mmCIF file of C-alpha atoms in Angstrom:
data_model
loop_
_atom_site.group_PDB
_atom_site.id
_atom_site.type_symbol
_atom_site.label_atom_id
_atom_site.label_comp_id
_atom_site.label_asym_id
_atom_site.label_seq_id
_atom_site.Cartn_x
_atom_site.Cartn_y
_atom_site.Cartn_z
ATOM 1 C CA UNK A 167 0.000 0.000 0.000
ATOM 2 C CA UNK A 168 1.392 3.752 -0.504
ATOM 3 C CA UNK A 169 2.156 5.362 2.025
ATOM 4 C CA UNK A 170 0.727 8.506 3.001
ATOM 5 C CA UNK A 171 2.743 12.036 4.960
ATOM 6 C CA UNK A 172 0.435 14.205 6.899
ATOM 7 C CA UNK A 173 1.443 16.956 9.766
ATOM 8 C CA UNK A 174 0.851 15.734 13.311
ATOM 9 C CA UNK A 175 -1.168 18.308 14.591
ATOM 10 C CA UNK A 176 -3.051 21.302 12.573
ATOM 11 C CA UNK A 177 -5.058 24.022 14.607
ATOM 12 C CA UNK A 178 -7.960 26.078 13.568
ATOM 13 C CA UNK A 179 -10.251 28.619 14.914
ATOM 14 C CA UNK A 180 -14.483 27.710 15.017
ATOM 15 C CA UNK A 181 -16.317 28.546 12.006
ATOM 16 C CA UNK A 182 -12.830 28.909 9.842
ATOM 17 C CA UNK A 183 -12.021 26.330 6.858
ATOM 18 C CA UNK A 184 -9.544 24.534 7.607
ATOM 19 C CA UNK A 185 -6.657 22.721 5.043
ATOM 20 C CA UNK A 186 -5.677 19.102 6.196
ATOM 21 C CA UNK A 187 -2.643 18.110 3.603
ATOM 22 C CA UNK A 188 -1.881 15.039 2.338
ATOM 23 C CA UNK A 189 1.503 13.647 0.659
ATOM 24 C CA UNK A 190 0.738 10.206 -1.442
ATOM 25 C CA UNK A 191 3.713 10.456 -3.781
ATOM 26 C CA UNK A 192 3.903 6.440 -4.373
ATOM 27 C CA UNK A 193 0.039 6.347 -5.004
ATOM 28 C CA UNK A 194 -0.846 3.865 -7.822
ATOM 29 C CA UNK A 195 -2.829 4.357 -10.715
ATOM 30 C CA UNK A 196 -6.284 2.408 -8.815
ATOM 31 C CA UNK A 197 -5.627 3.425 -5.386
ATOM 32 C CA UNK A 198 -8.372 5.014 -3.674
ATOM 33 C CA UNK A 199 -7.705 8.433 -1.073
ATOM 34 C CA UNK A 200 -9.955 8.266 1.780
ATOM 35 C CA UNK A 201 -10.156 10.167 4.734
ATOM 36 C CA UNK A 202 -11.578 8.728 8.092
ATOM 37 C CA UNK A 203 -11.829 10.821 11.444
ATOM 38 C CA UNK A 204 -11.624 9.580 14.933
ATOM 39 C CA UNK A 205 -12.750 11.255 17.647
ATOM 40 C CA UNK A 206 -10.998 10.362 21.072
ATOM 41 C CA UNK A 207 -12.656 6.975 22.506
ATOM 42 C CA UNK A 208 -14.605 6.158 19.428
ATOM 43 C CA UNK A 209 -14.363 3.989 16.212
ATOM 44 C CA UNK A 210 -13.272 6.010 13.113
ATOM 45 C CA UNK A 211 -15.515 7.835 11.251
ATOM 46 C CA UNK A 212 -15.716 7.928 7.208
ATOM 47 C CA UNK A 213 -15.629 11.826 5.695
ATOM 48 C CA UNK A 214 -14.795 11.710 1.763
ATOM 49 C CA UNK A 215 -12.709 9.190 -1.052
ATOM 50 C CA UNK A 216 -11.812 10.229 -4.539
ATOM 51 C CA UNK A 217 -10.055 8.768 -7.168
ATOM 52 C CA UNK A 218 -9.220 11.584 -9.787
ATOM 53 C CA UNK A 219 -11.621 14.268 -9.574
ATOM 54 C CA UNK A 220 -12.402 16.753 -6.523
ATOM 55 C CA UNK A 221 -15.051 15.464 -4.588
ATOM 56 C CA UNK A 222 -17.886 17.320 -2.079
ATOM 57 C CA UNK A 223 -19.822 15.656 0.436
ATOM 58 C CA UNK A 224 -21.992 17.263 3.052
ATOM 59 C CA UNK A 225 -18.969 16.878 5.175
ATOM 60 C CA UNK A 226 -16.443 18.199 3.521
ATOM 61 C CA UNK A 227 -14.096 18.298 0.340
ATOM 62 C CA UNK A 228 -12.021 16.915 -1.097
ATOM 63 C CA UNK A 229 -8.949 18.331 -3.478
ATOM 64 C CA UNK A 230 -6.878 16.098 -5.248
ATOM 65 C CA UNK A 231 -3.364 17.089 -7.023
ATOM 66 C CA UNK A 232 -3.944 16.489 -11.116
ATOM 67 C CA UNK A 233 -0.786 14.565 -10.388
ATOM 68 C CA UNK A 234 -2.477 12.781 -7.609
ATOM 69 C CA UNK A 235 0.623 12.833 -5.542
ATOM 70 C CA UNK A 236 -0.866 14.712 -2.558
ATOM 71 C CA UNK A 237 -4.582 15.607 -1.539
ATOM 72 C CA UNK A 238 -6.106 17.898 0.634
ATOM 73 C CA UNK A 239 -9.407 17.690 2.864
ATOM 74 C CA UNK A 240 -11.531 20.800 3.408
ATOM 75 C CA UNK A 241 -13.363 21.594 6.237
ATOM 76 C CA UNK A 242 -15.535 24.560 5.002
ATOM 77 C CA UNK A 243 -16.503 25.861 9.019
ATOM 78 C CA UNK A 244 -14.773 24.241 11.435
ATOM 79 C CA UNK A 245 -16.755 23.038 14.238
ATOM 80 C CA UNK A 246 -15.815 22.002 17.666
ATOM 81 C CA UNK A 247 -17.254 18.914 16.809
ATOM 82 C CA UNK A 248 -14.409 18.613 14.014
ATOM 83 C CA UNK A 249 -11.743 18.101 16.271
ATOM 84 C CA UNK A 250 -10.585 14.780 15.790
ATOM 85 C CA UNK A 251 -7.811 12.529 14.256
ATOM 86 C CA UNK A 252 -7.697 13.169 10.716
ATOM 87 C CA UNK A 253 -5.863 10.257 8.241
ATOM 88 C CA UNK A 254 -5.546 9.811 5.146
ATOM 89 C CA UNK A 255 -5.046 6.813 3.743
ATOM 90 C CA UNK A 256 -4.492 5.090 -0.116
ATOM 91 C CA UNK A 257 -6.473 2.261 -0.354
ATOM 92 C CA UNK A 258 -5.820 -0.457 -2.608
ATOM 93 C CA UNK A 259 -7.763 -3.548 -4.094
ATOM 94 C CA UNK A 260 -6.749 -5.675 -1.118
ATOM 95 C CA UNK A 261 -9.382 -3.377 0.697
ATOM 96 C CA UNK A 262 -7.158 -2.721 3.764
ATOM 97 C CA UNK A 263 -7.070 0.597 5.429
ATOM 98 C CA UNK A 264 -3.687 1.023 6.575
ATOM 99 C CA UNK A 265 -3.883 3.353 9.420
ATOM 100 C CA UNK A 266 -0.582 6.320 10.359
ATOM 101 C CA UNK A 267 -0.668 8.717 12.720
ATOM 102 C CA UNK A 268 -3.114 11.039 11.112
ATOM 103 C CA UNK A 269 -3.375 14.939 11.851
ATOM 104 C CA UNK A 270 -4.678 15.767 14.915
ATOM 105 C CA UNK A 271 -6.928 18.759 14.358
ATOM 106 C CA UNK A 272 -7.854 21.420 17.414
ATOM 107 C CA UNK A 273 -10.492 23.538 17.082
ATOM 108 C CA UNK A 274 -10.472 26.726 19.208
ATOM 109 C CA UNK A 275 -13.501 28.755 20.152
ATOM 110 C CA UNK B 208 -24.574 5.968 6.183
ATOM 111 C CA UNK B 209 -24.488 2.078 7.237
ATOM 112 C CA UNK B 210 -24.441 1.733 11.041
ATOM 113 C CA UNK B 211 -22.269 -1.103 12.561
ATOM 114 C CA UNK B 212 -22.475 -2.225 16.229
ATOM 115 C CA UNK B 213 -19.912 -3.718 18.898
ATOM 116 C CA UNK B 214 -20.933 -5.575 21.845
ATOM 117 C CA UNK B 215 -20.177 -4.837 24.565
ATOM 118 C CA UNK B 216 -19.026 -1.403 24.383
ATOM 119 C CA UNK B 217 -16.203 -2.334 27.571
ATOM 120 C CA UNK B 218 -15.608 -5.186 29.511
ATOM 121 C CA UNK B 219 -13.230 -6.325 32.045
ATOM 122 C CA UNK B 220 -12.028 -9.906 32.816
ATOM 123 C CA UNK B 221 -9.521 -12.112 34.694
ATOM 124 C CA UNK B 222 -6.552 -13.226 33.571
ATOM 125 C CA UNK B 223 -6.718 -16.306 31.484
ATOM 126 C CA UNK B 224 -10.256 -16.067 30.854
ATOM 127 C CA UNK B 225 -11.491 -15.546 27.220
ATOM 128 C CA UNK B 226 -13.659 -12.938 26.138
ATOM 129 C CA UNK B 227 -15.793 -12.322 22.907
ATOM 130 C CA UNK B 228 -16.218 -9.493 21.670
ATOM 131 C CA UNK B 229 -19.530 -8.799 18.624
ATOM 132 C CA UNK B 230 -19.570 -6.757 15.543
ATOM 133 C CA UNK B 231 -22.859 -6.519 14.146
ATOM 134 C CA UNK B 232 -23.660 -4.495 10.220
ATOM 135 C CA UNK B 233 -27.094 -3.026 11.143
ATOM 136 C CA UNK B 234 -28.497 -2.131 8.026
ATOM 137 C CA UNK B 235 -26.732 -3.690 5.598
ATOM 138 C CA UNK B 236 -24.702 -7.096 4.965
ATOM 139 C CA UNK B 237 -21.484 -7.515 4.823
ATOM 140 C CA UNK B 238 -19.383 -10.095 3.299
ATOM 141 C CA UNK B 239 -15.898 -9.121 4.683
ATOM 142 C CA UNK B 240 -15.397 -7.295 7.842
ATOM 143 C CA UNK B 241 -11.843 -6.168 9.532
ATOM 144 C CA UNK B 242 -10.639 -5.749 13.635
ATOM 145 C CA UNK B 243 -8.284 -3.395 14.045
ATOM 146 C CA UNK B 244 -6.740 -2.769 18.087
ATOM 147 C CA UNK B 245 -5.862 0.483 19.198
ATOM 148 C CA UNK B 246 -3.234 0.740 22.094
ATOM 149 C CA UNK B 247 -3.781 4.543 23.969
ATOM 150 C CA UNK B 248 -1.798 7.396 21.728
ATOM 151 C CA UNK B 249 -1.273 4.578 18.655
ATOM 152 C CA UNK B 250 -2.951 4.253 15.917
ATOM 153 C CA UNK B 251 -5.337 1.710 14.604
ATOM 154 C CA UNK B 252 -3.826 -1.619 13.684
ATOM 155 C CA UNK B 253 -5.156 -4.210 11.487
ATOM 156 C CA UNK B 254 -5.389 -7.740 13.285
ATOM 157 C CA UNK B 255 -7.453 -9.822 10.367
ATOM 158 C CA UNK B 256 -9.870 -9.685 7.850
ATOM 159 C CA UNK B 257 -12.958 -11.855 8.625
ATOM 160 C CA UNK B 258 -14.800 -13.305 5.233
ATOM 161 C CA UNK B 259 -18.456 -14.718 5.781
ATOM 162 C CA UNK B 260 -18.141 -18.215 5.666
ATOM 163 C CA UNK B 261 -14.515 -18.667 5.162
ATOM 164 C CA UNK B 262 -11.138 -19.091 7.069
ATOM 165 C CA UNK B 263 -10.222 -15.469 8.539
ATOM 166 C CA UNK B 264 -6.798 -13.987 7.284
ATOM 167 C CA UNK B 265 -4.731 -12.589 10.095
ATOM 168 C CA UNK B 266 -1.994 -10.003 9.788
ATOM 169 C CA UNK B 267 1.758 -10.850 10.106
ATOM 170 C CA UNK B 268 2.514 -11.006 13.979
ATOM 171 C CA UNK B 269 -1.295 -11.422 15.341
ATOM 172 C CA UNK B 270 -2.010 -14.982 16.923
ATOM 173 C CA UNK B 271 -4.860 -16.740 14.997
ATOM 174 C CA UNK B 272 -4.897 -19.249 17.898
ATOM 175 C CA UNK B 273 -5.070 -16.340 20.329
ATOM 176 C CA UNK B 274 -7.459 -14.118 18.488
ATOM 177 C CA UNK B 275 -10.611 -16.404 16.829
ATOM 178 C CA UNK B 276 -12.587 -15.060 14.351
ATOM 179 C CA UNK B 277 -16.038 -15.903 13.516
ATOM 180 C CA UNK B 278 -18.228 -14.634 10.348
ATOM 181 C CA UNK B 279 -20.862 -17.218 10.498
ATOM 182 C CA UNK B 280 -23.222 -14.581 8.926
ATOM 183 C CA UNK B 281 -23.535 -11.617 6.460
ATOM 184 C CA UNK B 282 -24.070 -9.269 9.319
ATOM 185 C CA UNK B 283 -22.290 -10.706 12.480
ATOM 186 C CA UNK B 284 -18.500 -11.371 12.487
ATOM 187 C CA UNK B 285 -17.074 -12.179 16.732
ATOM 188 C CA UNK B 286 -13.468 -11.808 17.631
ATOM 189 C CA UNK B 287 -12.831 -14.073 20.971
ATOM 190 C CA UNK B 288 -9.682 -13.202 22.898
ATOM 191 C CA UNK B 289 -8.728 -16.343 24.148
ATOM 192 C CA UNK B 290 -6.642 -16.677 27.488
ATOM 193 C CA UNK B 291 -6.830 -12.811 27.757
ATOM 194 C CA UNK B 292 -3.284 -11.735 29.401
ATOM 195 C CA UNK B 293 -3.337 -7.794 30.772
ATOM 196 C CA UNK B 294 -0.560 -7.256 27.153
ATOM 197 C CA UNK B 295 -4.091 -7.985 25.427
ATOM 198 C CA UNK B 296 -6.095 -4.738 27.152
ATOM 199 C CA UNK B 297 -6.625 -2.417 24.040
ATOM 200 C CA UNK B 298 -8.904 -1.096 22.287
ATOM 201 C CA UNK B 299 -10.752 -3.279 19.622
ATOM 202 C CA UNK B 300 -12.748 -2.331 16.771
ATOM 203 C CA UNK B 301 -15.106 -3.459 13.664
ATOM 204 C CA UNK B 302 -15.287 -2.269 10.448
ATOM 205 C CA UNK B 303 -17.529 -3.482 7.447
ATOM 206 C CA UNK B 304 -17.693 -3.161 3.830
ATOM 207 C CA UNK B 305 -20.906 -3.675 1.952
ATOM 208 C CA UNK B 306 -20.459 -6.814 -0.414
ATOM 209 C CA UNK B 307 -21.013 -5.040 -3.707
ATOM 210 C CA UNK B 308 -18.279 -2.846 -2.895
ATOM 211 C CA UNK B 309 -14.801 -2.019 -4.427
ATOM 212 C CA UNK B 310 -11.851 -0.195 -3.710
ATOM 213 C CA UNK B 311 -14.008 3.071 -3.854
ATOM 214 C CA UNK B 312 -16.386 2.004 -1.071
ATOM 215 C CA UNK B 313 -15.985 3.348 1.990
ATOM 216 C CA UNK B 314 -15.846 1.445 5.370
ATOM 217 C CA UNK B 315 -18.330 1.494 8.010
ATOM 218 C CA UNK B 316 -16.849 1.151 11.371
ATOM 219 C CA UNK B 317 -18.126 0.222 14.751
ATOM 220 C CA UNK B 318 -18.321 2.198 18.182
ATOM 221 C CA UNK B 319 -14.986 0.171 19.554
ATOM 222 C CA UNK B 320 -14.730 -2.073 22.663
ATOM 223 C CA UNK B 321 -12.399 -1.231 25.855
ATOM 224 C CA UNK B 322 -11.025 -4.449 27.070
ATOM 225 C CA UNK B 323 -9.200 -4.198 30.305
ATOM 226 C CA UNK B 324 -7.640 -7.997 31.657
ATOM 227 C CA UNK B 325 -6.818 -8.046 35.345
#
């Protein structure tokens, strides 16, 4: 699976977009970017994939390089309810989400 | 979106007991499920991916003998933590696909269970 580079922590202020990078520079051709969330204590969350094309959800967005070597998940207004652990992941036909560290996101008032 | 389930949501046992631990797809069935464990401050890690009706395949370094899976049905896969030592206190969770699904489909992941072996 390619591996994915994101920052380890990103902060925002409440009702701000916020800008979560992500680095896939060994992506393949068929691999999948999704995005989960985890909130502390809980199962992760699912928030946006793409493939090629920039993708919107009612979550959030999703911007991917035309050279698909790096990605970047929008959150229009941040919410206190955003902050979370953000990762990104490549996912390939073997179906397995490979977790990293993510980004953990704060979210000021 | 789907809604999966994990029973119970915490649970605490003896040393050397086993303990079995339910992921449930609510609302939709799924052929192949996953069980990651969580350690505090780490990240998810996958254990095994658990295929209705089949043999479950375990990742490099996780006990099959320790850790046995269960898919009997399209929407209930078990994980029973067998001998449960206090190393095995994590935190375990579910996720499902929906059978028709590829690469693009997302994954639907349960609420997590806090095991804690004394």
């Amino acid at each position: 699976d390619a591996k994915t580079t994101q920052p380890n922590s990103m902060e925002s202020n409440e009702e701000e977009p916020v800008h979560l990078p992500c680095n896939h520079s060994t992506i393949s051709g068929t691999d999948y970017i999704h995005w989960y969330r985890q909130l502390p204590s809980q199962g992760p969350e699912y928030v946006i994939h793409g493939l090629t094309s920039n993708v919107n959800n009612r979550m959030a967005s999703l911007a991917i390089a035309e050279d698909r070597k790096s990605s970047t998940l929008i959150l229009h207004r941040a919410t206190l309810r955003d902050a979370a652990v953000y990762y990104c992941i490549a996912l390939s036909s073997n179906y397995k989400l490979t977790f990293g560290k993510g980004t953990l996101l704060t979210v000021n008032p | 979106g789907a809604v999966v389930s994990q029973h119970p949501s915490r649970v605490i046992c003896k040393s050397g007991t086993s303990v079995k631990i339910e992921c449930r797809s609510l609302d939709f069935q799924a052929t192949t499920m996953f069980w990651y464990r969580q350690f505090p401050k780490q990240s998810l890690m996958l254990m095994a991916t658990s295929n209705e009706g089949s043999k479950a395949t375990y990742e490099q370094g996780v006990e099959k003998d320790k850790f046995l899976i269960n898919h009997a049905s399209l929407t209930l896969s078990t994980l029973t933590v067998t001998s449960a030592h206090p190393e095995d206190s994590s935190f375990y969770i579910c996720s499902a696909r929906s059978p028709s699904g590829t690469v693009s489909y997302e994954q639907y992941f349960g609420p997590g269970t806090r095991l804690t072996v004394t």
